[in-house]
């Protein structure tokens, strides 16, 4: 949405607030421990979700792209289908799984493993699980395209020359599909640090991220300077990571 | 499950199974709790009934929001296609000045967070220019879908041979006739793909729509989100199951027309 950049520029001049006030609020935000905590939590969750999505998504993509099985098409469709499904519906599933009367709590207490169901909902773990569910399909299809472009003959040649399956995976498949993996990681990170539904439903008020904080400034406290400042921080974070990954991708392509 | 998929790759296989569990299992539990006879989101459900489906269908805020969301998604998708196709043609076929700029604007990977776009639209259009929220939502959603429309129709145009249009023109067809009888049929798969993708994206959108809600016009996902936050009963599970069923129908339509993986995964298999 490059053509929406003018709209972003307008964030510096919200209604009834001066440019200087936005900048001042942004300065305050970058020195305040509470606000910094929210920024750090957002970045930390984004990094963890990205790592998990790549670690789970790449094997799925490589198994499916290299399989001759009839089932591979079905499994690929099963991985893509969640992308069509509302994020609210998908995230709601975790309330059923992690809630106090939920699946995991009932299972643990039912088996007599614990006295009282552990607090799983409204934790960082819940947000991470919810975001992994949301963005794993994106990681799978992006990695799938990357793996599918690697000539299977190269794997076979490596295997024919005596490399183990593990060795050909790490020395052929991974390096050659790395640019695609970088794209996947960037998309997942950008999605995770800007997602709203998941931290709102699974994080509650104790686990604020930039997105939920932005909503509360804009809609609850109606503090335009703070809302704009938060939005600018979020946008800069996404642009910064996209920029770095574009550089990494270019370097990977030339070396 | 299958030799080609599992055997000999224990680590990759285990990670893949874990991935599928996280992607799919929570959705199955939503469906299971929707059929409960009890009044809490407890698992296992207390008895079987269709009671919560009845309640969800009789709950007017949900039903009004379904109509609003459908209206918005259809209009935004149509607008995005009407605006997007000329842009696609200009990028792929045209000799217009500023082509590089067009490509940069519509195909750049630079992503502005949707929540941020929603905030900017709210501040500038709804508060600044006093536009009503439906118009603002329609503008926002059209802008959101436009790059998809340009990219997806562009992909099908890139596969088509420009010589066909030239041949039609050479044989005496007017530019309009050449467009309608040659270019448009070649664009058909792209239009269907972009239309389905746009519709689903708009219908499900939360972050862009979130700040642009009013009492008169609310979209379904945001209405459901508010409901979940306020009350913890299985009605949302029932509503979610209905949304899931509708999504399955869309997926089947997509598979029958252009191919599901191609539209939603951008994968040519």
XYZ file of C-alpha atoms in Angstrom, chain A:
255
model
C 0.000 0.000 0.000
C 2.715 2.414 -0.991
C 0.151 4.946 -2.168
C -1.154 5.238 1.363
C 2.087 6.814 2.535
C 0.508 10.296 2.388
C -2.039 9.046 4.918
C 0.797 8.012 7.177
C 2.420 11.404 6.786
C -0.860 12.895 8.063
C -0.335 11.061 11.345
C 2.044 13.844 12.257
C -0.897 16.258 12.263
C -3.816 14.638 14.073
C -6.918 16.759 14.824
C -6.250 19.561 17.282
C -2.688 18.501 17.973
C 0.474 20.125 16.697
C 3.401 18.400 15.039
C 5.586 19.378 18.005
C 3.222 17.665 20.454
C 3.383 14.398 18.496
C 7.173 14.523 18.451
C 7.248 15.365 22.145
C 4.938 12.439 22.967
C 7.141 10.158 20.883
C 10.201 11.300 22.817
C 8.377 10.646 26.091
C 7.381 7.198 24.843
C 10.946 6.233 23.994
C 12.146 7.089 27.512
C 9.191 5.889 29.592
C 9.779 2.403 31.069
C 6.098 1.378 30.674
C 5.963 2.365 26.992
C 9.394 0.876 26.328
C 8.166 -2.323 27.945
C 5.298 -2.481 25.458
C 7.633 -1.842 22.520
C 10.026 -4.523 23.757
C 7.202 -7.020 24.342
C 5.962 -6.385 20.788
C 9.416 -6.923 19.298
C 10.098 -9.982 21.468
C 6.790 -11.660 20.574
C 7.379 -10.787 16.902
C 10.820 -12.432 16.954
C 9.636 -15.579 18.758
C 6.633 -16.006 16.438
C 8.864 -15.499 13.387
C 11.362 -18.097 14.582
C 8.648 -20.656 15.386
C 6.872 -20.079 12.057
C 10.087 -20.638 10.092
C 11.066 -23.708 12.140
C 7.619 -25.289 11.666
C 6.779 -23.847 8.251
C 9.920 -24.740 6.350
C 9.734 -28.495 7.092
C 6.049 -28.529 6.074
C 6.877 -26.687 2.854
C 9.863 -28.877 2.006
C 8.001 -32.138 2.721
C 5.028 -31.041 0.604
C 7.038 -29.576 -2.267
C 9.220 -32.696 -2.552
C 6.465 -35.271 -2.091
C 4.992 -37.213 -4.995
C 2.108 -38.342 -2.817
C -1.513 -37.648 -3.646
C -1.906 -36.485 -0.047
C 0.527 -33.619 -0.532
C -2.103 -31.633 -2.452
C -4.670 -32.171 0.295
C -2.194 -31.208 3.018
C -1.174 -28.108 1.067
C -4.827 -27.083 0.765
C -5.233 -27.703 4.504
C -2.323 -25.352 5.194
C -3.692 -22.637 2.899
C -7.333 -22.872 4.009
C -6.823 -21.053 7.348
C -5.727 -17.974 5.367
C -9.297 -17.598 4.141
C -10.803 -18.010 7.572
C -11.511 -14.984 9.749
C -8.768 -14.206 12.272
C -11.444 -13.724 14.914
C -12.710 -17.282 14.378
C -9.205 -18.754 14.416
C -8.150 -16.833 17.509
C -11.410 -17.672 19.294
C -10.342 -21.327 19.119
C -7.548 -20.609 21.622
C -10.084 -19.331 24.161
C -11.674 -22.779 24.005
C -8.305 -24.540 24.226
C -6.558 -22.352 26.824
C -9.484 -20.959 28.868
C -9.964 -21.852 32.537
C -12.606 -24.444 31.594
C -10.786 -25.159 28.370
C -9.393 -28.305 26.824
C -5.913 -28.206 28.344
C -7.090 -27.166 31.812
C -9.774 -29.885 31.907
C -7.309 -32.469 30.634
C -4.669 -31.650 33.250
C -7.108 -31.524 36.171
C -9.057 -34.549 34.859
C -5.912 -36.643 34.814
C -5.113 -35.446 38.309
C -1.813 -33.935 37.184
C -2.581 -30.570 38.774
C -4.966 -29.356 41.474
C -6.079 -26.261 39.664
C -5.887 -25.484 35.929
C -2.835 -23.293 35.215
C -3.342 -19.756 33.946
C -2.706 -20.113 30.223
C -4.969 -17.438 28.800
C -3.874 -13.791 29.003
C -0.197 -14.742 28.948
C 2.543 -14.087 26.433
C 2.490 -17.802 25.576
C -1.164 -17.505 24.534
C -0.352 -14.565 22.246
C 2.573 -16.467 20.708
C 0.425 -19.563 20.053
C -2.353 -17.460 18.548
C 0.030 -15.572 16.270
C 1.822 -18.749 15.169
C -1.554 -20.214 14.187
C -2.376 -17.025 12.275
C 0.885 -16.671 10.360
C 2.123 -20.238 9.889
C 0.071 -20.676 6.667
C 1.803 -17.590 5.248
C 5.208 -19.027 6.181
C 4.287 -22.388 4.607
C 3.173 -21.014 1.223
C 6.081 -18.576 0.975
C 8.611 -21.305 1.808
C 6.763 -23.708 -0.494
C 7.257 -21.406 -3.496
C 10.927 -21.053 -2.572
C 11.520 -24.805 -2.183
C 9.585 -25.617 -5.370
C 12.005 -23.406 -7.333
C 15.026 -25.433 -6.237
C 15.800 -28.086 -8.849
C 15.122 -31.524 -7.279
C 17.988 -32.829 -9.446
C 20.399 -31.008 -7.141
C 19.183 -32.956 -4.082
C 19.432 -36.184 -6.071
C 22.931 -35.334 -7.267
C 24.048 -34.645 -3.696
C 22.457 -37.886 -2.497
C 24.006 -39.765 -5.430
C 27.416 -38.439 -4.443
C 26.929 -39.925 -0.990
C 25.502 -37.043 1.038
C 23.023 -38.050 3.715
C 19.454 -36.763 3.535
C 20.185 -34.372 6.408
C 23.343 -33.132 4.734
C 21.695 -32.462 1.383
C 18.858 -30.669 3.230
C 21.273 -28.302 4.982
C 23.777 -27.797 2.169
C 21.466 -27.716 -0.867
C 17.851 -27.022 -0.002
C 18.246 -24.520 2.838
C 20.820 -22.195 1.215
C 19.070 -22.209 -2.157
C 15.667 -21.389 -0.699
C 17.027 -18.865 1.799
C 15.784 -15.725 -0.045
C 12.231 -17.115 0.153
C 12.678 -17.910 3.833
C 13.808 -14.307 4.457
C 10.641 -13.061 2.722
C 8.529 -15.436 4.826
C 10.211 -14.257 8.038
C 9.643 -10.603 7.133
C 5.950 -11.136 6.378
C 5.436 -13.043 9.624
C 7.301 -10.462 11.708
C 5.446 -7.509 10.146
C 2.140 -9.322 10.648
C 2.889 -10.258 14.256
C 3.965 -6.824 15.464
C 0.884 -5.172 13.929
C -1.786 -7.818 14.646
C -4.646 -6.634 16.813
C -7.144 -9.481 17.257
C -4.707 -11.889 18.923
C -3.236 -9.660 21.656
C -6.722 -8.224 22.276
C -8.396 -11.607 22.817
C -5.522 -13.694 24.202
C -3.347 -11.093 25.939
C -5.969 -9.125 27.816
C -5.034 -5.841 29.465
C -1.987 -7.279 31.228
C -0.105 -8.122 28.038
C -0.394 -4.926 25.995
C 1.291 -4.753 22.607
C 1.708 -1.674 20.379
C -1.502 -2.470 18.481
C -3.754 -2.815 21.531
C -2.124 0.254 23.072
C -2.767 2.222 19.869
C -6.434 1.220 19.925
C -6.844 2.259 23.522
C -5.225 5.681 22.888
C -7.388 6.267 19.824
C -10.660 4.864 21.096
C -10.715 4.785 24.893
C -8.625 7.702 26.147
C -8.806 9.644 22.824
C -5.256 10.906 23.178
C -4.392 11.767 19.573
C -0.782 12.689 20.179
C -0.147 9.337 21.892
C -2.083 7.397 19.226
C -0.101 9.055 16.445
C 3.187 8.534 18.256
C 2.399 4.828 18.769
C 1.374 4.461 15.127
C 4.609 6.084 13.977
C 6.718 3.800 16.191
C 4.874 0.765 14.798
C 5.297 1.879 11.183
C 8.998 2.634 11.649
C 9.488 -0.800 13.239
C 7.871 -2.538 10.243
C 9.750 -0.430 7.671
C 13.042 -0.987 9.477
C 12.650 -4.763 9.444
C 11.431 -4.794 5.803
C 14.458 -2.680 4.858
C 16.925 -4.925 6.667
C 15.427 -8.045 5.123
C 15.510 -6.499 1.627
C 19.230 -5.850 2.167
C 19.812 -9.383 3.463
C 17.834 -10.811 0.530
C 19.863 -8.824 -2.009
C 23.140 -9.839 -0.393
C 22.014 -13.480 -0.354
C 21.102 -13.286 -4.035
C 24.468 -11.877 -5.138
C 26.842 -13.919 -2.995
